[in-house]
Amino acid sequence: MATLAHPVPLPRTLAVRHLGPNWYATVMGTAIVGNAGATLPLRVPGLRAVCTAVWALSLLMLMALLAARALHWARHRDQARAHLLDPAVAPFYGCLAMALVSVGGGTLIVGRDVIGPEAAVAAAAALYAAGTAVALTVAVTIPYLMVVHHGGNRGEGASPVWLLPVVSPMVSAALGPLLVPHLPPGQWQRTLLFACYGMFGLSLLATLVMLPLVLGRLLTGGPLPLALTPTLFLVLGPLGQSTTAASTFADAAPGVAYGGAIAILYGVPVMGFALLWLALAGAMVLRARRRGMGFAMTWWAFTFPVGTCVTGAEGLARHTELAALRWLAVLLYAVLVVAWLVAASRTVRGLVSGALLAAPREPSPGTARTR
């Protein structure tokens, strides 16, 4: 049988066949670098300009991914349906909601320097509304699929990835107060603020249900597979984001009695547990790295969750006026920047080589990818 001297080039649409919702984590991880950097309790010349450029990059990434994912659904519906029924992939639909809301928040924080205040408010409101609608939808739909369709495929048990759908409303809760001053006083402002309170409770209680399952899986089942070890950092997401939300609630409603005190009483203990988990997850990652853990898209878990701890520490520093918390925010931001640089450079390399968009192969212990 004759063989082809050169492989036949594949149609361009095949490039997005294996583009899963987990790719929105790249947008989240990029947006949080700009958002957290712009609100650091430290004035560095040129930092805001750099954060604005990072926000612009996150916006471009979001637009490109939305277009690519639309093409994915239009041309590869079989694969898209398979993603929804895959217990390892479906929870990543929460990343779409968090990407939309994070870029929207960045539009208000630094994007206004580029497009003007009025356009920034309009764009942020649109992104926030779309992201919140997706967040509330996936917070119900993905757990439903987990119960009805994913039950027979869990295999290794609970995963930190399970937190993604239920933590997405917390991102809306934390960033929603930024829009409150731009609404008409009275009913509109109060409605949005109370909706944020509701999403805070929704996400927090769901996390309190999920987190013991994740910890129980680690204690009874041992370490996660090497490529999944970075997902341990996802636990930081609801911890840091809820601390951030408590602070933004106090900022948005300064007339509420003891608002700042409540933010401190909630945020300080939660931040303490977040730092404990950060140390534990970091130790597990170092162990996995020594055992041959290679790059995977799960490395983006090192970015957004750490970024929420940065914004949480920033909020606590603002309300307590403690220098220790300001320096904690700066230290965590340095960790975030390094993590983003590593994850971004390795992702670009994987895209150029085509490895990250290739059909998934049977994972090996050190090189498995989560799609």
Coordinates of C-alpha atoms in Angstrom, one line a residue, residues 32-351:
I32 CA -6.6 38.6 38.2
V33 CA -3.0 39.7 37.6
G34 CA -4.3 43.1 36.4
N35 CA -7.1 43.4 38.9
A36 CA -5.0 42.5 41.9
G37 CA -2.0 44.6 40.8
A38 CA -4.0 47.7 40.3
T39 CA -5.4 47.6 43.9
L40 CA -2.1 46.6 45.7
P41 CA -1.5 48.7 48.8
L42 CA 1.9 49.7 47.4
R43 CA 2.6 52.4 44.9
V44 CA 5.0 51.3 42.2
P45 CA 5.7 53.7 39.2
G46 CA 4.2 52.2 36.0
L47 CA 2.4 49.4 37.8
R48 CA -1.0 50.6 36.8
A49 CA 0.0 51.0 33.2
V50 CA 1.2 47.4 33.2
C51 CA -2.0 46.2 34.9
T52 CA -4.0 48.0 32.2
A53 CA -2.1 46.2 29.5
V54 CA -2.7 42.9 31.2
W55 CA -6.4 43.7 31.4
A56 CA -6.4 44.5 27.6
L57 CA -4.7 41.1 27.0
S58 CA -7.3 39.3 29.1
L59 CA -10.1 41.0 27.1
L60 CA -8.5 39.9 23.8
M61 CA -8.1 36.4 25.1
L62 CA -11.7 36.3 26.2
M63 CA -12.9 37.4 22.8
A64 CA -10.7 34.9 21.0
L65 CA -11.9 32.0 23.3
L66 CA -15.5 33.0 23.0
A67 CA -15.2 32.8 19.2
A68 CA -13.3 29.6 19.3
R69 CA -15.7 27.9 21.7
A70 CA -18.6 29.1 19.5
L71 CA -16.9 27.4 16.6
H72 CA -16.4 24.3 18.7
W73 CA -20.1 24.1 19.5
A74 CA -21.1 24.8 15.9
R75 CA -18.7 22.3 14.3
H76 CA -18.1 19.7 17.0
R77 CA -21.3 19.3 18.9
D78 CA -20.6 15.6 19.6
Q79 CA -17.4 16.6 21.4
A80 CA -19.2 19.5 23.2
R81 CA -21.9 17.1 24.5
A82 CA -19.2 14.6 25.5
H83 CA -17.5 17.4 27.6
L84 CA -20.8 18.0 29.4
L85 CA -21.1 14.3 30.3
D86 CA -17.5 14.0 31.3
P87 CA -17.1 14.4 35.1
A88 CA -13.5 15.6 34.6
V89 CA -14.4 18.4 32.1
A90 CA -18.0 19.6 32.9
P91 CA -17.1 21.5 36.1
F92 CA -14.8 23.7 34.1
Y93 CA -17.9 25.5 32.7
G94 CA -17.6 27.5 35.9
C95 CA -14.5 29.0 34.4
L96 CA -16.5 30.7 31.6
A97 CA -18.6 32.6 34.2
M98 CA -15.5 33.6 36.2
A99 CA -13.7 34.7 33.1
L100 CA -16.6 37.0 32.1
V101 CA -17.0 38.6 35.5
S102 CA -13.2 39.0 36.1
V103 CA -12.6 40.8 32.8
G104 CA -15.7 42.9 33.6
G105 CA -14.3 43.8 37.0
G106 CA -11.0 44.7 35.4
T107 CA -12.8 47.0 33.0
L108 CA -14.1 49.1 35.9
I109 CA -10.8 49.0 37.8
V110 CA -8.3 49.8 35.0
G111 CA -10.1 49.6 31.7
R112 CA -11.7 53.0 32.3
D113 CA -8.2 54.5 31.8
V114 CA -8.4 53.4 28.2
I115 CA -12.0 53.4 27.1
G116 CA -13.4 56.1 29.4
P117 CA -15.6 55.9 32.5
E118 CA -19.0 55.6 30.7
A119 CA -17.9 53.0 28.3
A120 CA -16.2 51.1 31.1
V121 CA -19.4 51.0 33.2
A122 CA -21.5 49.8 30.2
A123 CA -19.0 47.1 29.2
A124 CA -18.5 46.0 32.8
A125 CA -22.2 45.8 33.4
A126 CA -22.7 43.7 30.3
L127 CA -19.9 41.3 31.1
Y128 CA -21.1 41.1 34.8
A129 CA -24.7 40.3 33.8
A130 CA -23.6 37.6 31.3
G131 CA -21.1 36.1 33.7
T132 CA -23.5 36.0 36.6
A133 CA -26.2 34.4 34.5
V134 CA -23.7 31.7 33.5
A135 CA -22.5 31.3 37.1
L136 CA -26.0 30.8 38.5
T137 CA -26.8 28.4 35.6
V138 CA -23.7 26.2 36.1
A139 CA -24.1 26.3 39.9
V140 CA -27.3 24.3 39.4
T141 CA -26.7 22.5 36.1
I142 CA -23.3 21.0 36.7
P143 CA -24.1 19.5 40.2
Y144 CA -27.3 18.1 38.6
L145 CA -25.2 16.4 35.9
M146 CA -22.8 15.2 38.5
V147 CA -25.6 13.5 40.4
V148 CA -27.6 12.2 37.4
H149 CA -25.0 11.4 34.7
H150 CA -21.6 11.4 36.3
G151 CA -22.2 9.1 39.2
G152 CA -20.9 6.0 37.6
N153 CA -17.7 7.6 36.3
R154 CA -16.2 9.1 39.4
G155 CA -13.6 6.4 39.9
E156 CA -11.1 8.1 42.0
G157 CA -13.6 10.1 44.0
A158 CA -13.9 13.8 44.9
S159 CA -11.7 16.3 43.1
P160 CA -11.0 20.0 43.8
V161 CA -12.3 20.6 40.3
W162 CA -15.8 20.0 41.7
L163 CA -15.5 23.4 43.4
L164 CA -15.4 25.4 40.1
P165 CA -19.2 25.5 39.4
V166 CA -20.2 26.5 42.9
V167 CA -17.4 29.1 43.4
S168 CA -18.3 31.0 40.3
P169 CA -21.2 32.9 42.1
M170 CA -18.7 34.0 44.7
V171 CA -16.8 35.9 42.0
S172 CA -20.0 37.7 41.1
A173 CA -20.6 38.4 44.7
A174 CA -17.1 39.9 45.2
L175 CA -17.1 42.1 42.1
G176 CA -20.8 43.1 42.0
P177 CA -20.3 45.9 44.6
L178 CA -18.1 47.7 42.2
L179 CA -21.2 48.4 40.1
V180 CA -23.3 49.5 43.0
P181 CA -22.2 53.2 42.9
H182 CA -23.1 53.4 39.2
L183 CA -26.8 52.4 39.8
P184 CA -29.6 54.7 40.7
P185 CA -29.8 55.2 44.5
G186 CA -32.4 53.2 46.4
Q187 CA -34.0 50.1 45.1
W188 CA -31.5 49.4 42.3
Q189 CA -28.4 49.7 44.5
R190 CA -29.9 47.7 47.4
T191 CA -31.2 45.0 45.0
L192 CA -27.7 44.4 43.5
L193 CA -26.1 44.5 46.9
F194 CA -28.5 42.0 48.4
A195 CA -28.2 39.8 45.4
C196 CA -24.5 39.7 46.0
Y197 CA -25.1 38.7 49.6
G198 CA -27.3 35.9 48.4
M199 CA -24.7 34.6 45.9
F200 CA -22.1 34.9 48.8
G201 CA -24.2 32.5 50.9
L202 CA -25.0 30.2 48.0
S203 CA -21.4 29.7 47.1
L204 CA -20.1 29.6 50.7
L205 CA -22.6 26.9 51.8
A206 CA -22.0 24.8 48.7
T207 CA -18.3 25.1 49.3
L208 CA -18.7 23.9 52.9
V209 CA -20.5 20.9 51.5
M210 CA -17.9 20.1 48.9
L211 CA -14.7 20.8 50.8
P212 CA -14.9 17.9 53.3
L213 CA -15.4 15.6 50.3
V214 CA -12.1 16.8 48.8
L215 CA -10.2 16.6 52.1
G216 CA -11.7 13.2 52.8
R217 CA -10.5 12.0 49.3
L218 CA -7.0 13.1 50.1
L219 CA -6.9 11.6 53.6
T220 CA -8.4 8.2 52.5
G221 CA -7.2 7.9 48.9
G222 CA -3.7 9.4 49.1
P223 CA -2.2 12.1 46.8
L224 CA -3.9 13.0 43.5
P225 CA -2.4 11.9 40.2
L226 CA 0.6 14.0 39.3
A227 CA -1.1 16.1 36.5
L228 CA -4.0 16.8 38.8
T229 CA -2.0 17.9 41.8
P230 CA -2.0 21.6 40.9
T231 CA -5.9 21.5 41.2
L232 CA -5.3 21.5 45.0
F233 CA -4.8 25.2 44.6
L234 CA -8.5 25.6 43.5
V235 CA -9.5 25.3 47.2
L236 CA -7.9 28.7 47.7
G237 CA -10.5 30.2 45.3
P238 CA -13.6 30.2 47.5
L239 CA -11.5 31.1 50.6
G240 CA -9.8 34.2 49.0
Q241 CA -12.8 35.3 47.0
S242 CA -15.2 35.1 50.0
T243 CA -12.7 37.2 52.0
T244 CA -12.6 39.7 49.1
A245 CA -16.4 39.7 49.0
A246 CA -16.7 40.5 52.7
S247 CA -14.4 43.5 52.2
T248 CA -16.2 44.8 49.1
F249 CA -19.6 44.5 50.9
A250 CA -18.3 46.8 53.7
D251 CA -16.9 49.2 51.1
A252 CA -20.1 49.3 49.1
A253 CA -22.3 49.9 52.2
P254 CA -20.3 52.2 54.5
G255 CA -23.4 53.1 56.4
V256 CA -24.1 49.6 57.6
A257 CA -23.1 49.2 61.2
Y258 CA -20.1 47.1 61.9
G259 CA -19.6 46.3 58.2
G260 CA -15.8 46.6 58.4
A261 CA -15.7 44.6 61.7
I262 CA -17.7 41.8 60.1
A263 CA -15.3 41.7 57.1
I264 CA -12.4 41.4 59.6
L265 CA -14.0 38.8 61.8
Y266 CA -14.8 36.7 58.8
G267 CA -11.8 37.4 56.6
V268 CA -8.9 36.9 59.1
P269 CA -9.8 33.3 60.2
V270 CA -10.5 32.4 56.6
M271 CA -7.3 33.9 55.3
G272 CA -5.5 31.9 58.0
F273 CA -6.9 28.7 56.7
A274 CA -6.1 29.8 53.2
L275 CA -2.5 30.2 54.1
L276 CA -2.5 26.8 55.8
W277 CA -4.0 25.2 52.6
L278 CA -1.5 27.1 50.4
A279 CA 1.4 25.6 52.4
L280 CA -0.1 22.1 52.2
A281 CA -0.9 22.4 48.4
G282 CA 2.6 23.8 47.8
A283 CA 4.2 20.9 49.5
M284 CA 2.1 18.4 47.5
V285 CA 3.1 20.2 44.3
L286 CA 6.8 20.0 45.2
R287 CA 6.4 16.3 45.9
A288 CA 4.7 15.8 42.5
R289 CA 7.3 17.8 40.7
R290 CA 10.1 15.6 42.2
R291 CA 8.2 12.6 40.9
G292 CA 8.1 13.9 37.4
M293 CA 5.0 16.1 37.1
G294 CA 5.1 17.8 33.7
F295 CA 3.3 20.8 32.4
A296 CA -0.5 20.6 32.0
M297 CA -3.3 23.1 31.7
T298 CA -3.9 22.4 35.4
W299 CA -1.0 24.7 36.1
W300 CA -3.3 27.6 35.6
A301 CA -4.7 26.7 39.0
F302 CA -1.6 28.4 40.4
T303 CA -2.9 31.8 39.2
F304 CA -6.5 32.8 39.8
P305 CA -6.9 31.1 43.3
V306 CA -3.7 32.8 44.5
G307 CA -5.0 36.0 43.0
T308 CA -8.1 35.8 45.1
C309 CA -5.9 35.5 48.2
V310 CA -4.1 38.7 47.1
T311 CA -7.4 40.7 46.8
G312 CA -8.6 39.2 50.1
A313 CA -5.4 40.3 51.8
E314 CA -5.7 43.7 50.2
G315 CA -9.2 44.1 51.6
L316 CA -8.1 43.1 55.1
A317 CA -5.2 45.5 54.9
R318 CA -7.6 48.3 54.0
H319 CA -9.9 47.6 56.9
T320 CA -7.3 46.8 59.5
E321 CA -4.6 49.2 58.4
L322 CA -2.0 46.5 59.4
A323 CA 1.3 46.7 57.6
A324 CA 1.7 42.9 57.9
L325 CA -1.4 42.3 55.8
R326 CA -0.2 44.9 53.2
W327 CA 3.1 43.0 52.9
L328 CA 1.3 39.7 52.7
A329 CA -0.7 41.0 49.7
V330 CA 2.5 42.1 48.1
L331 CA 4.2 38.7 48.7
L332 CA 1.3 36.8 47.4
Y333 CA 1.1 39.0 44.3
A334 CA 4.8 38.3 43.6
V335 CA 3.9 34.5 43.7
L336 CA 1.0 35.2 41.4
V337 CA 3.1 37.0 38.8
V338 CA 5.7 34.2 38.8
A339 CA 3.0 31.6 38.4
W340 CA 1.4 33.5 35.6
L341 CA 4.6 33.9 33.7
V342 CA 5.4 30.2 34.0
A343 CA 1.9 29.0 33.0
A344 CA 1.6 31.6 30.2
S345 CA 4.9 30.8 28.6
R346 CA 4.4 27.1 28.8
T347 CA 0.9 27.5 27.3
V348 CA 2.2 29.5 24.4
R349 CA 4.9 26.9 23.8
G350 CA 2.2 24.2 23.8
L351 CA 0.0 26.1 21.4

